[in-house]
Amino acid sequence: MTRVLVARQDNLGDVLLAGPCVRAVAASGAHVTLLTGPHGRAAGELLPGVADLLTWTAPWIDPEPPPVTAEDTGEFVALVRAKAFDRALVLTSFHQSPLPLSLLLRQAGVPWIGAISEDYPGSLLDLRHRVDGDPPEPVRMLSLAEAAGFSLPPDDHGALALRRPLPNVARLTGGGAYVVVHPAASVPARQPSAAWSHETVRALAADGHRVFVTGAPSERALTRQVAGSSAVDLGGRTSLAELAAVLSGAQVVVAPNTGPAHLAAAAGTPVVSLFAPVVPPERWAPYGVPTVVLGDQHASCRATRARMCPVPGHPCLETIDPADVCRAVTALAQPEVTSPVAAAT
């Protein structure tokens, strides 16, 4: 059996977006090992087609990179060499280079490596793939698999997906329809204020929705403030798989551009995307599900890739009217909504 290493070493949302690429490789009958960073491993555990996982912190990708040491890279090279991979696909964002990892994989004896690379790779890559335009990130990564000779089977929808079954979370959600608001983002520039999110939760509750607010353990103070007395606070009460189950059961998920928005898309749930335009929505908006994008997509922070909002008052998100969120939720919750929708304010 061919052993293929697929690498995506940044955040959980990025790993989820690699799902179609992973499934294309697995559809060939290959044994797929997914290499993630520590922030993306839990997402890798949810991806169909992954046979096993490796985790290593890439100093050129991680937002809090460790020092580069011969001992650390040597241990990684030895681990990869012991796995005896036949091929490797190195997946990166457009602003990341695949070449540092490719160099280590060459040292580990991987005989064939493919990646999307704008930089001259010399002998580091056997396949230097180019992508024109600005396609959605899952399409961009899938195109690398296709260029390497892997393709999705005809019955694969090509959207994001999760391993099923997901955990039973009835103890958290009870019975009946509900909407999820996930207020946090890993990048501050992409996150609305707690006050704005709280007002939006109040508006959704006043509109007749049962609302759950979700977040990581480190976000409990935020989710408590956002939920107030209008919603159920699930902050810190779920594993990633349980969060996926909560999102899967929702009518609609309201979230900024962050991993749980992609987790909702992978669960097949429509998303109201509160999208700060520091990166392009064409590439990073929730993929493959009905979606309404809200936020000023022509704000002065557009395409800056800023991690902290460079504009006082964060107007691209703070000027969204909570009533527009309610209208988007109502539209997406209708059974006849079956295809992706794009809108912007």
GROMACS .gro file of C-alpha atoms in nm:
model
  345
    1MET     CA    1   0.000   0.000   0.000
    2THR     CA    2   0.128   0.346  -0.091
    3ARG     CA    3   0.202   0.559   0.214
    4VAL     CA    4   0.129   0.929   0.165
    5LEU     CA    5   0.202   1.211   0.407
    6VAL     CA    6  -0.032   1.511   0.377
    7ALA     CA    7   0.083   1.814   0.575
    8ARG     CA    8  -0.121   2.113   0.696
    9GLN     CA    9   0.042   2.261   1.004
   10ASP     CA   10  -0.154   2.568   1.107
   11ASN     CA   11  -0.494   2.615   1.275
   12LEU     CA   12  -0.794   2.385   1.303
   13GLY     CA   13  -0.992   2.568   1.036
   14ASP     CA   14  -0.707   2.531   0.787
   15VAL     CA   15  -0.691   2.159   0.860
   16LEU     CA   16  -1.067   2.122   0.807
   17LEU     CA   17  -1.036   2.300   0.471
   18ALA     CA   18  -0.781   2.036   0.367
   19GLY     CA   19  -1.049   1.768   0.394
   20PRO     CA   20  -1.133   1.730   0.022
   21CYS     CA   21  -0.762   1.699  -0.061
   22VAL     CA   22  -0.716   1.432   0.208
   23ARG     CA   23  -1.019   1.237   0.082
   24ALA     CA   24  -0.890   1.247  -0.276
   25VAL     CA   25  -0.562   1.091  -0.169
   26ALA     CA   26  -0.738   0.831   0.047
   27ALA     CA   27  -0.972   0.741  -0.242
   28SER     CA   28  -0.672   0.604  -0.431
   29GLY     CA   29  -0.632   0.337  -0.164
   30ALA     CA   30  -0.330   0.506  -0.011
   31HIS     CA   31  -0.258   0.501   0.361
   32VAL     CA   32  -0.284   0.871   0.454
   33THR     CA   33  -0.092   1.017   0.746
   34LEU     CA   34  -0.188   1.376   0.825
   35LEU     CA   35   0.085   1.600   0.965
   36THR     CA   36  -0.056   1.886   1.172
   37GLY     CA   37   0.068   2.143   1.418
   38PRO     CA   38  -0.058   2.134   1.776
   39HIS     CA   39  -0.338   2.382   1.701
   40GLY     CA   40  -0.483   2.167   1.424
   41ARG     CA   41  -0.452   1.812   1.556
   42ALA     CA   42  -0.804   1.791   1.701
   43ALA     CA   43  -0.947   1.887   1.363
   44GLY     CA   44  -0.734   1.622   1.193
   45GLU     CA   45  -0.888   1.360   1.418
   46LEU     CA   46  -1.228   1.446   1.267
   47LEU     CA   47  -1.130   1.420   0.900
   48PRO     CA   48  -1.251   1.125   0.691
   49GLY     CA   49  -0.969   0.951   0.508
   50VAL     CA   50  -0.700   1.005   0.771
   51ALA     CA   51  -0.544   0.676   0.879
   52ASP     CA   52  -0.313   0.823   1.141
   53LEU     CA   53  -0.174   1.156   1.263
   54LEU     CA   54   0.165   1.311   1.326
   55THR     CA   55   0.201   1.640   1.512
   56TRP     CA   56   0.502   1.869   1.499
   57THR     CA   57   0.534   2.243   1.556
   58ALA     CA   58   0.673   2.412   1.245
   59PRO     CA   59   0.881   2.714   1.356
   60TRP     CA   60   0.803   2.897   1.029
   61ILE     CA   61   0.423   2.858   1.068
   62ASP     CA   62   0.323   2.853   1.435
   63PRO     CA   63   0.218   3.198   1.568
   64GLU     CA   64   0.427   3.137   1.882
   65PRO     CA   65   0.719   2.951   1.724
   66PRO     CA   66   0.969   2.758   1.930
   67PRO     CA   67   1.341   2.807   1.866
   68VAL     CA   68   1.493   2.609   1.583
   69THR     CA   69   1.723   2.342   1.721
   70ALA     CA   70   1.914   2.059   1.561
   71GLU     CA   71   1.774   1.823   1.824
   72ASP     CA   72   1.411   1.907   1.747
   73THR     CA   73   1.442   1.895   1.369
   74GLY     CA   74   1.659   1.584   1.395
   75GLU     CA   75   1.394   1.402   1.597
   76PHE     CA   76   1.129   1.502   1.342
   77VAL     CA   77   1.342   1.383   1.049
   78ALA     CA   78   1.404   1.051   1.226
   79LEU     CA   79   1.031   1.006   1.293
   80VAL     CA   80   0.942   1.069   0.929
   81ARG     CA   81   1.220   0.841   0.806
   82ALA     CA   82   1.087   0.558   1.025
   83LYS     CA   83   0.744   0.593   0.861
   84ALA     CA   84   0.892   0.525   0.513
   85PHE     CA   85   0.651   0.744   0.319
   86ASP     CA   86   0.634   0.700  -0.057
   87ARG     CA   87   0.497   1.047  -0.132
   88ALA     CA   88   0.417   1.373   0.044
   89LEU     CA   89   0.186   1.667  -0.029
   90VAL     CA   90   0.274   1.986   0.157
   91LEU     CA   91  -0.030   2.210   0.197
   92THR     CA   92   0.020   2.575   0.287
   93SER     CA   93  -0.163   2.906   0.277
   94PHE     CA   94  -0.066   3.149   0.001
   95HIS     CA   95   0.158   3.342   0.242
   96GLN     CA   96   0.344   3.033   0.371
   97SER     CA   97   0.633   2.852   0.207
   98PRO     CA   98   0.629   2.473   0.166
   99LEU     CA   99   1.006   2.464   0.120
  100PRO     CA  100   1.130   2.440   0.482
  101LEU     CA  101   0.919   2.129   0.543
  102SER     CA  102   1.013   1.991   0.202
  103LEU     CA  103   1.381   2.020   0.294
  104LEU     CA  104   1.324   1.819   0.613
  105LEU     CA  105   1.119   1.560   0.424
  106ARG     CA  106   1.403   1.522   0.172
  107GLN     CA  107   1.644   1.467   0.460
  108ALA     CA  108   1.402   1.203   0.589
  109GLY     CA  109   1.423   1.019   0.257
  110VAL     CA  110   1.078   1.097   0.115
  111PRO     CA  111   1.132   1.025  -0.255
  112TRP     CA  112   0.846   1.234  -0.402
  113ILE     CA  113   0.711   1.567  -0.276
  114GLY     CA  114   0.449   1.799  -0.423
  115ALA     CA  115   0.342   2.148  -0.315
  116ILE     CA  116   0.205   2.479  -0.436
  117SER     CA  117   0.508   2.706  -0.450
  118GLU     CA  118   0.573   3.051  -0.590
  119ASP     CA  119   0.938   3.025  -0.488
  120TYR     CA  120   1.192   2.832  -0.692
  121PRO     CA  121   1.214   2.491  -0.520
  122GLY     CA  122   1.530   2.350  -0.678
  123SER     CA  123   1.542   1.981  -0.600
  124LEU     CA  124   1.307   2.007  -0.300
  125LEU     CA  125   0.990   1.943  -0.502
  126ASP     CA  126   0.903   1.689  -0.767
  127LEU     CA  127   0.575   1.870  -0.835
  128ARG     CA  128   0.573   2.251  -0.824
  129HIS     CA  129   0.206   2.330  -0.866
  130ARG     CA  130   0.073   2.675  -0.959
  131VAL     CA  131  -0.281   2.802  -0.893
  132ASP     CA  132  -0.432   3.090  -1.089
  133GLY     CA  133  -0.674   3.339  -0.940
  134ASP     CA  134  -0.812   3.327  -0.587
  135PRO     CA  135  -1.019   3.008  -0.555
  136PRO     CA  136  -1.167   2.889  -0.223
  137GLU     CA  137  -0.898   2.733  -0.007
  138PRO     CA  138  -1.043   2.378  -0.025
  139VAL     CA  139  -1.046   2.400  -0.406
  140ARG     CA  140  -0.689   2.530  -0.407
  141MET     CA  141  -0.564   2.241  -0.193
  142LEU     CA  142  -0.767   1.982  -0.384
  143SER     CA  143  -0.606   2.106  -0.706
  144LEU     CA  144  -0.267   1.999  -0.570
  145ALA     CA  145  -0.396   1.647  -0.508
  146GLU     CA  146  -0.540   1.639  -0.860
  147ALA     CA  147  -0.212   1.759  -1.009
  148ALA     CA  148  -0.044   1.474  -0.821
  149GLY     CA  149  -0.281   1.221  -0.977
  150PHE     CA  150  -0.537   1.189  -0.698
  151SER     CA  151  -0.906   1.267  -0.745
  152LEU     CA  152  -1.231   1.250  -0.553
  153PRO     CA  153  -1.463   0.964  -0.650
  154PRO     CA  154  -1.779   1.056  -0.844
  155ASP     CA  155  -2.000   1.014  -0.537
  156ASP     CA  156  -1.795   1.257  -0.324
  157HIS     CA  157  -1.964   1.599  -0.304
  158GLY     CA  158  -1.632   1.783  -0.272
  159ALA     CA  159  -1.748   1.985   0.030
  160LEU     CA  160  -1.602   1.972   0.380
  161ALA     CA  161  -1.690   1.668   0.588
  162LEU     CA  162  -1.648   1.510   0.931
  163ARG     CA  163  -1.615   1.157   1.057
  164ARG     CA  164  -1.951   1.023   1.171
  165PRO     CA  165  -2.110   0.949   1.407
  166LEU     CA  166  -2.050   1.257   1.618
  167PRO     CA  167  -2.100   1.243   1.996
  168ASN     CA  168  -2.449   1.262   2.144
  169VAL     CA  169  -2.487   1.612   2.292
  170ALA     CA  170  -2.856   1.598   2.386
  171ARG     CA  171  -2.758   1.668   2.747
  172LEU     CA  172  -2.632   2.007   2.630
  173THR     CA  173  -2.885   2.105   2.366
  174GLY     CA  174  -3.206   1.934   2.476
  175GLY     CA  175  -3.486   1.913   2.221
  176GLY     CA  176  -3.607   2.161   1.964
  177ALA     CA  177  -3.452   2.395   1.710
  178TYR     CA  178  -3.169   2.628   1.804
  179VAL     CA  179  -2.914   2.874   1.668
  180VAL     CA  180  -2.546   2.884   1.771
  181VAL     CA  181  -2.346   3.203   1.814
  182HIS     CA  182  -1.970   3.152   1.833
  183PRO     CA  183  -1.827   3.496   1.919
  184ALA     CA  184  -1.452   3.432   1.933
  185ALA     CA  185  -1.180   3.418   1.668
  186SER     CA  186  -0.816   3.316   1.700
  187VAL     CA  187  -0.715   3.645   1.533
  188PRO     CA  188  -0.842   3.956   1.718
  189ALA     CA  189  -0.897   4.155   1.398
  190ARG     CA  190  -1.161   3.901   1.291
  191GLN     CA  191  -1.361   3.907   1.616
  192PRO     CA  192  -1.649   4.144   1.696
  193SER     CA  193  -1.665   4.299   2.039
  194ALA     CA  194  -1.833   4.117   2.327
  195ALA     CA  195  -2.086   4.401   2.353
  196TRP     CA  196  -2.183   4.368   1.986
  197SER     CA  197  -2.212   3.990   2.012
  198HIS     CA  198  -2.426   4.022   2.325
  199GLU     CA  199  -2.666   4.260   2.150
  200THR     CA  200  -2.689   4.018   1.858
  201VAL     CA  201  -2.770   3.728   2.090
  202ARG     CA  202  -3.041   3.941   2.254
  203ALA     CA  203  -3.185   4.024   1.911
  204LEU     CA  204  -3.190   3.658   1.806
  205ALA     CA  205  -3.361   3.558   2.131
  206ALA     CA  206  -3.616   3.837   2.091
  207ASP     CA  207  -3.678   3.705   1.740
  208GLY     CA  208  -3.788   3.375   1.893
  209HIS     CA  209  -3.471   3.168   1.858
  210ARG     CA  210  -3.329   2.941   2.123
  211VAL     CA  211  -2.962   3.045   2.128
  212PHE     CA  212  -2.648   2.865   2.242
  213VAL     CA  213  -2.314   3.047   2.276
  214THR     CA  214  -2.006   2.833   2.223
  215GLY     CA  215  -1.636   2.880   2.290
  216ALA     CA  216  -1.316   2.719   2.414
  217PRO     CA  217  -1.228   2.690   2.784
  218SER     CA  218  -1.005   2.997   2.749
  219GLU     CA  219  -1.306   3.194   2.618
  220ARG     CA  220  -1.542   3.134   2.910
  221ALA     CA  221  -1.543   3.495   3.025
  222LEU     CA  222  -1.635   3.605   2.674
  223THR     CA  223  -1.911   3.347   2.623
  224ARG     CA  224  -2.058   3.426   2.966
  225GLN     CA  225  -2.078   3.795   2.878
  226VAL     CA  226  -2.217   3.730   2.530
  227ALA     CA  227  -2.482   3.484   2.649
  228GLY     CA  228  -2.603   3.697   2.940
  229SER     CA  229  -2.956   3.596   3.035
  230SER     CA  230  -3.069   3.554   2.673
  231ALA     CA  231  -2.883   3.236   2.575
  232VAL     CA  232  -2.730   2.916   2.708
  233ASP     CA  233  -2.356   2.946   2.767
  234LEU     CA  234  -2.168   2.637   2.644
  235GLY     CA  235  -1.826   2.801   2.664
  236GLY     CA  236  -1.562   2.548   2.764
  237ARG     CA  237  -1.814   2.266   2.798
  238THR     CA  238  -1.737   2.073   2.478
  239SER     CA  239  -1.452   1.889   2.314
  240LEU     CA  240  -1.400   1.973   1.947
  241ALA     CA  241  -1.600   1.664   1.846
  242GLU     CA  242  -1.882   1.765   2.083
  243LEU     CA  243  -1.872   2.119   1.946
  244ALA     CA  244  -1.905   1.973   1.597
  245ALA     CA  245  -2.211   1.781   1.715
  246VAL     CA  246  -2.365   2.096   1.865
  247LEU     CA  247  -2.301   2.284   1.540
  248SER     CA  248  -2.434   1.993   1.335
  249GLY     CA  249  -2.766   2.008   1.520
  250ALA     CA  250  -2.810   2.383   1.480
  251GLN     CA  251  -3.038   2.545   1.225
  252VAL     CA  252  -2.776   2.814   1.161
  253VAL     CA  253  -2.437   2.910   1.308
  254VAL     CA  254  -2.334   3.275   1.348
  255ALA     CA  255  -1.956   3.313   1.366
  256PRO     CA  256  -1.664   3.528   1.254
  257ASN     CA  257  -1.395   3.400   1.019
  258THR     CA  258  -1.255   3.134   1.249
  259GLY     CA  259  -1.216   2.758   1.283
  260PRO     CA  260  -1.565   2.684   1.422
  261ALA     CA  261  -1.722   2.853   1.118
  262HIS     CA  262  -1.542   2.595   0.903
  263LEU     CA  263  -1.638   2.324   1.153
  264ALA     CA  264  -2.002   2.423   1.105
  265ALA     CA  265  -1.957   2.402   0.727
  266ALA     CA  266  -1.797   2.059   0.764
  267ALA     CA  267  -2.099   1.956   0.972
  268GLY     CA  268  -2.327   2.072   0.690
  269THR     CA  269  -2.484   2.363   0.880
  270PRO     CA  270  -2.560   2.702   0.717
  271VAL     CA  271  -2.343   2.989   0.841
  272VAL     CA  272  -2.391   3.362   0.890
  273SER     CA  273  -2.029   3.467   0.844
  274LEU     CA  274  -1.923   3.786   1.026
  275PHE     CA  275  -1.632   3.846   0.795
  276ALA     CA  276  -1.360   4.106   0.853
  277PRO     CA  277  -1.199   4.162   0.511
  278VAL     CA  278  -0.838   4.139   0.629
  279VAL     CA  279  -0.830   3.825   0.414
  280PRO     CA  280  -1.049   3.764   0.105
  281PRO     CA  281  -1.389   3.603   0.164
  282GLU     CA  282  -1.364   3.442  -0.179
  283ARG     CA  283  -1.095   3.220  -0.034
  284TRP     CA  284  -1.183   3.191   0.334
  285ALA     CA  285  -1.562   3.216   0.373
  286PRO     CA  286  -1.737   2.895   0.489
  287TYR     CA  287  -1.730   2.650   0.198
  288GLY     CA  288  -1.996   2.425   0.053
  289VAL     CA  289  -2.295   2.526   0.268
  290PRO     CA  290  -2.553   2.806   0.239
  291THR     CA  291  -2.377   3.115   0.369
  292VAL     CA  292  -2.453   3.484   0.416
  293VAL     CA  293  -2.143   3.701   0.450
  294LEU     CA  294  -2.193   4.015   0.659
  295GLY     CA  295  -1.942   4.292   0.721
  296ASP     CA  296  -1.799   4.582   0.522
  297GLN     CA  297  -1.593   4.405   0.258
  298HIS     CA  298  -1.457   4.740   0.132
  299ALA     CA  299  -1.320   4.859   0.467
  300SER     CA  300  -0.973   5.012   0.474
  301CYS     CA  301  -0.834   4.698   0.641
  302ARG     CA  302  -0.916   4.496   0.329
  303ALA     CA  303  -0.646   4.243   0.233
  304THR     CA  304  -0.401   4.369   0.497
  305ARG     CA  305  -0.382   4.031   0.679
  306ALA     CA  306  -0.378   4.235   0.999
  307ARG     CA  307  -0.399   4.038   1.323
  308MET     CA  308  -0.501   4.345   1.526
  309CYS     CA  309  -0.764   4.577   1.379
  310PRO     CA  310  -0.586   4.881   1.229
  311VAL     CA  311  -0.902   5.097   1.223
  312PRO     CA  312  -1.041   5.257   1.542
  313GLY     CA  313  -1.377   5.112   1.642
  314HIS     CA  314  -1.346   4.802   1.424
  315PRO     CA  315  -1.616   4.934   1.188
  316CYS     CA  316  -1.612   4.645   0.940
  317LEU     CA  317  -1.783   4.428   1.203
  318GLU     CA  318  -1.920   4.670   1.463
  319THR     CA  319  -2.143   4.844   1.208
  320ILE     CA  320  -2.330   4.522   1.123
  321ASP     CA  321  -2.690   4.569   1.235
  322PRO     CA  322  -2.800   4.280   1.459
  323ALA     CA  323  -3.131   4.298   1.274
  324ASP     CA  324  -2.942   4.197   0.957
  325VAL     CA  325  -2.806   3.895   1.141
  326CYS     CA  326  -3.161   3.800   1.241
  327ARG     CA  327  -3.280   3.835   0.883
  328ALA     CA  328  -2.990   3.623   0.757
  329VAL     CA  329  -3.060   3.353   1.017
  330THR     CA  330  -3.428   3.345   0.919
  331ALA     CA  331  -3.339   3.315   0.550
  332LEU     CA  332  -3.087   3.036   0.605
  333ALA     CA  333  -3.314   2.845   0.840
  334GLN     CA  334  -3.574   2.801   0.568
  335PRO     CA  335  -3.583   2.441   0.432
  336GLU     CA  336  -3.579   2.562   0.072
  337VAL     CA  337  -3.233   2.716   0.116
  338THR     CA  338  -3.015   2.449  -0.045
  339SER     CA  339  -2.730   2.634  -0.215
  340PRO     CA  340  -2.459   2.875  -0.102
  341VAL     CA  341  -2.563   3.239  -0.076
  342ALA     CA  342  -2.328   3.537  -0.079
  343ALA     CA  343  -2.428   3.875   0.059
  344ALA     CA  344  -2.239   4.162   0.213
  345THR     CA  345  -2.311   4.479   0.403
   0.00000   0.00000   0.00000
